């Protein structure tokens, strides 16, 4: 036993040692692999990363951005769910509001191998720095550069983490449209931020049919005297709607000077972009002196939803102190979210296998002996991938949803519309890119179905001067010059407009309408009337309108027709008189003629009517002849009866009575036809005997155009050009007529004696002309154009809109008609003018009646003859079978006479009275019964 134990123990110890050795080797291998994995992980996620912050520290935006960035860095580093094991380090550089210093600071910042840069706030510096980061592949996250042009493809590494001014100026354009203004004046700082924002504003206003009437630009460092001089010039202009797009640090200077110049009173409109709320929010609170400068101003502020995340951030803001009391505005929220965007994107970048490494730029090695350390600038190798990760990042920050669309804009841009008054401001509505102006928050509207027909809404606004009525937005220029109004110096039709010796120097219907409309305006309109023309002939009205378009006149008042070509160069008011082109021809009184009674019907109508009288008489005679003794007698008497009965129905005086049903049916229909014919004849004859008749063959514009006769037109009128261009009438056919006497002479002489066949002119002139000439001339046809008279103003003149409203008011209260009656009430030519041939009634108007009567006669005759044939068939005896052997050889002539009846017998049968026929048929029926009665049977004859 001992020997066995001794042999087993050494063997067991060896196996145990071997097993332990294997376990130790496996453990060492696992530790080595774990160390390698840790080393790899450590290299992919460095312990520290640098990001830069580039902005002006002592600015309105900078004072709010710096504590927000520091708070975001602290929150990111303390959050274990983001950048596990990696600490963010922020490097601040102050740009000092200088493009040059900003560029130098940017280069120094990137020397520190930053993976992202937060800032800048200045759009001008952003343009320069964007070229640097493009070269070194470092994403630039700007929370303050709002210049719309930075969204260009030229700057791929520029990522805007705030709203672009592209959307803000469209919000301003919607405000301008909402309040009904057409012209604004833009006051802006002349740098990239100001110029590019106002350029987009001009495009936005153009889509709303508005415009920037003047761009008042000043340099970034302009002095108060420069700004004062600028505002003095602006105040002399017509528009009173000012869009202020400047920097927060210098913007209040504008309102201070405007207050001193009296430009913050009633009638003025001031709209400020987001710079003003940012400045006011940074003041905690703003002083009364500051608020007094801004009473009635409307401003836009970035809209950030009131989420719990934002509320928690706001509650801790007072604890975030850095270099004194920190100021807060919406840019602080965007700066805070910019840091979180960089951190979340870095976390996703590492999770996708990204590595942070930098390489030298070979193009920066040759510095041409420069002492600048350009070789220290290195390219971020993973910059492109990191940029794409940033653009794909989506999270909810303190400013709202952080998500980018395909154009690198933040989704759902929105603004608060504020009205500053008292000691603060109140929100009067919202604007968003999707819903426009509304009093409901955009985040609520996004949850509802989109409706394009939603009407824009805002709460009431208290404007400068503490007025609630919306200012009209313009005044007459405060330079002492009244409106120069051109008035046509007419030679003819001076009831409409003419020269006058007493003030204001002109008189007439058009002048009274204009004066009455101006008196209804809520403001004074200084004006001076200037006669246009030499007084020897009517001026060219198109030239007068062109003078208005060329700014030689402020307006044209008179009998100016609104035409398409004229509306292309000037603006017209609402028409105050309807007009249209008509054709005038001479007329004469119709003379009585012996055969005038034949004119109502054409000869075809007379022939058909007479034929139907005879036809109906014959039909009634046929239907009544067998049973009515009044329609019987000798042939001569019956012929007289037919003719008398036929034509006596015209006067419903026929003495013969109808007894048959068919005859009465035909007679009733015929009497209805006669009634219509008599009524039409009487009406047409009355019209022919009382109407005036034409002395020419012209029946309207169509016949005038197709002829070769000369045509008269009023001197100075647009009608000459219209007839030539639109109706293709040769100019050789047109004759200019100077005055009313020329009208009368030309129409009286006619084409054969050097006159004209007709005159084409506007209806108001022609009505006055015909009334003055005691209706010796008349219009033919219808008005072939529809237009009106209006007052012409320069394009986009607000006075045209106000006067249009005043003209409508004159029309509604009856004053316009009173002015018309004062100047233009004359004897009216109320008798309508028609041609002879147009008054005559043709067969076309009555063929339907004749057709109905003819069908009734045909049906009545058909029924009558069917009845006759049926009676005649019963009356005629059946043909008798004859034995050939008894009678002899057949005779064709005799067979035909046996089997057929003669036409004479049929006529004789028809001519018999109905009572005789019935008696004969009754007797024949009785004879037939006697033959069919039973008799003795005949015995069969025996054959021999």
PDB file of C-alpha atoms in Angstrom, residues 1-11:
ATOM      1  CA  UNK A   1       0.000   0.000   0.000  1.00  0.00           C
ATOM      2  CA  UNK A   2       2.751   2.527   0.912  1.00  0.00           C
ATOM      3  CA  UNK A   3       4.638   1.700  -2.254  1.00  0.00           C
ATOM      4  CA  UNK A   4       1.464   2.455  -4.269  1.00  0.00           C
ATOM      5  CA  UNK A   5       0.899   5.799  -2.520  1.00  0.00           C
ATOM      6  CA  UNK A   6       4.444   6.819  -3.068  1.00  0.00           C
ATOM      7  CA  UNK A   7       4.080   6.087  -6.740  1.00  0.00           C
ATOM      8  CA  UNK A   8       0.773   8.101  -7.098  1.00  0.00           C
ATOM      9  CA  UNK A   9       1.685  11.373  -5.342  1.00  0.00           C
ATOM     10  CA  UNK A  10       4.497  12.520  -7.650  1.00  0.00           C
ATOM     11  CA  UNK A  11       2.325  11.886 -10.687  1.00  0.00           C
TER      12      UNK A  11
END
